[in-house]
GROMACS .gro file of C-alpha atoms in nm:
model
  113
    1UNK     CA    1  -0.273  -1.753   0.836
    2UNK     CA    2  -0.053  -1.455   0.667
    3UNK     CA    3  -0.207  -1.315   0.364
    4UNK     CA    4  -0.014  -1.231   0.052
    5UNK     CA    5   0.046  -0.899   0.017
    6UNK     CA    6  -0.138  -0.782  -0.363
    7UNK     CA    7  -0.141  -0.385  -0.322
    8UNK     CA    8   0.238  -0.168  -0.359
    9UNK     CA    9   0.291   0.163  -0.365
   10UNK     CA   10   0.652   0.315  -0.527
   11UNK     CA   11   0.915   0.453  -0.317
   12UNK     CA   12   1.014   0.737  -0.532
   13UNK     CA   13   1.356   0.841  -0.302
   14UNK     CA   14   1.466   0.487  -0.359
   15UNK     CA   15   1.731   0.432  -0.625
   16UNK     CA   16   1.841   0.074  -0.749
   17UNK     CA   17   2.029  -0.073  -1.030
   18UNK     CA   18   1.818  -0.380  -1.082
   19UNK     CA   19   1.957  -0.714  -1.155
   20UNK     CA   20   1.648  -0.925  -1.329
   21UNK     CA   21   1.463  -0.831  -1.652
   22UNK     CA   22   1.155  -0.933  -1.426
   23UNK     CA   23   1.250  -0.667  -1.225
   24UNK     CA   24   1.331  -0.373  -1.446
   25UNK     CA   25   0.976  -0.437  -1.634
   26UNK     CA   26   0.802  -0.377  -1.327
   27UNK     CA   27   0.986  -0.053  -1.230
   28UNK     CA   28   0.927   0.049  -1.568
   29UNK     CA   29   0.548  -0.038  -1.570
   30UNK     CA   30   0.540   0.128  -1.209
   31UNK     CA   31   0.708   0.469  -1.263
   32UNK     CA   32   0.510   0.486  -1.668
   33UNK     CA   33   0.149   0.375  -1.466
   34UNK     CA   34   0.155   0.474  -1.085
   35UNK     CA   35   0.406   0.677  -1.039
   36UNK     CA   36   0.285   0.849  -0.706
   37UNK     CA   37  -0.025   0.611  -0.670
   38UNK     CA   38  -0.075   0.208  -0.468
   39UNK     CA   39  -0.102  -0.016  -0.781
   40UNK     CA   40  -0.184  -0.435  -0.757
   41UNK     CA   41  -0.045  -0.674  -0.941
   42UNK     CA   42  -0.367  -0.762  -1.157
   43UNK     CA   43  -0.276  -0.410  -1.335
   44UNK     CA   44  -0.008  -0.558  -1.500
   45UNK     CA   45  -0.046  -0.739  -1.861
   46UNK     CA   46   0.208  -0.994  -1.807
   47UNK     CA   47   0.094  -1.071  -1.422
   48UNK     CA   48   0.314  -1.359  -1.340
   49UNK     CA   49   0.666  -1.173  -1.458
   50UNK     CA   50   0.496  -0.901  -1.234
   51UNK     CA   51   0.516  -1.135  -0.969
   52UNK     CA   52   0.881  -1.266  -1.040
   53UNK     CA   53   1.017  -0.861  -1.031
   54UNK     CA   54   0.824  -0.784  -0.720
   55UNK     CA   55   1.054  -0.954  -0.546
   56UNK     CA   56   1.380  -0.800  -0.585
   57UNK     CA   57   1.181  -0.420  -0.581
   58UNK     CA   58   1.106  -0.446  -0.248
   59UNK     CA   59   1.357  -0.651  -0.152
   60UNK     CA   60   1.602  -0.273  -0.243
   61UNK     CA   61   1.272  -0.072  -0.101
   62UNK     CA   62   1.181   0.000  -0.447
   63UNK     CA   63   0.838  -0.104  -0.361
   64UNK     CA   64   0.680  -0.051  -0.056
   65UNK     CA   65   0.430  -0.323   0.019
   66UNK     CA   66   0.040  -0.256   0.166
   67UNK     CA   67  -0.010  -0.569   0.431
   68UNK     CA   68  -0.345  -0.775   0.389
   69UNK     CA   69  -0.574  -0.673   0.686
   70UNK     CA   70  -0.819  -0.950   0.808
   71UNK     CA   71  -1.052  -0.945   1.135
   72UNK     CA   72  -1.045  -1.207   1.373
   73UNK     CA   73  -1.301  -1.514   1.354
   74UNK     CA   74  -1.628  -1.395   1.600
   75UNK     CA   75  -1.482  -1.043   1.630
   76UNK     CA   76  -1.679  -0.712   1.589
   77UNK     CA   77  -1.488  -0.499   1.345
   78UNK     CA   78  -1.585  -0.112   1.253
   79UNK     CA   79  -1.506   0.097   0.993
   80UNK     CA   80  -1.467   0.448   1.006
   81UNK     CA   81  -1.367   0.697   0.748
   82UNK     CA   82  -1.262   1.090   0.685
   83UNK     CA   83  -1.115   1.373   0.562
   84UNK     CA   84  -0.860   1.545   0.730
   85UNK     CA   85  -0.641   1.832   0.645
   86UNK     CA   86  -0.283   1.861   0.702
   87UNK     CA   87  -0.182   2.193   0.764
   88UNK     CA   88   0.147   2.351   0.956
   89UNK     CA   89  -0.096   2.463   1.195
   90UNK     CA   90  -0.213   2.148   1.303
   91UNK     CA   91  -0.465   1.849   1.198
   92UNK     CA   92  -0.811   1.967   1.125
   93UNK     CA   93  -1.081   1.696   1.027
   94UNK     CA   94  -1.335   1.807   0.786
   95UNK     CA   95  -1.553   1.527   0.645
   96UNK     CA   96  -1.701   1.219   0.859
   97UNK     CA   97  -1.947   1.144   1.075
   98UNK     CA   98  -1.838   1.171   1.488
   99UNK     CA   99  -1.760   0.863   1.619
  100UNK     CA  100  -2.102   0.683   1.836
  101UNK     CA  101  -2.090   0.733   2.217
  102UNK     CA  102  -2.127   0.375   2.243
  103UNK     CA  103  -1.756   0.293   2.026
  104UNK     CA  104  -1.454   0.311   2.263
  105UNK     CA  105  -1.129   0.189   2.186
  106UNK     CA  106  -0.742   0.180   2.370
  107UNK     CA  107  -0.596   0.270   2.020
  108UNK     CA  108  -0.583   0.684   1.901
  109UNK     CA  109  -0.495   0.744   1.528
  110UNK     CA  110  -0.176   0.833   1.585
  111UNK     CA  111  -0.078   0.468   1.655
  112UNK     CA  112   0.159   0.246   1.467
  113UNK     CA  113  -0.079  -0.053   1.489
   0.00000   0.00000   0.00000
């Protein structure tokens, strides 16, 4: 089944007059704590009035949510991380370990997926 999305990140571009107190506490507690930076809702002290504002934050794009990634039951699933730099002169990885011979895939990392 769908998992509930936990992890948000603020849309700083977005402006919205909020309607619910709920609401305006989480902005508040967003922009004062994570400004720039994904946040969950366990950082917040009064976690279930979290959970009411959330709502209407993304609902105005306020808020943009992370979605819960899960593997499928009996699949293989790998992990692999770096470091890239983004430069005008193009993409240039710099940390990580090259990919195994043996790991092949239909998806690049460009891909919306």
């Amino acid at each position: 089944g769908d998992l509930r999305t936990t992890v948000f990140k603020r849309n700083v571009e977005a402006n919205y007059r909020l309607k619910m107190k709920a609401s305006r506490y989480v902005l508040s507690e967003v922009d004062k704590k994570f400004p720039t930076l994904p946040f969950t809702l366990r950082h917040f002290e009064d976690e279930r009035q979290a959970k009411m504002g959330i709502t209407e934050c993304v609902s105005h794009g306020l808020l943009t949510p992370y979605p819960s990634l899960h593997e499928k039951s009996g699949s293989t699933v790998a992990h692999f991380k770096c470091t890239v730099l983004l430069l005008p002169s193009g993409t240039t990885k710099v940390t990580g370990l090259e990919l195994p011979a043996y790991f092949k895939s239909d998806k690049t990392p460009d891909e919306e997926t």
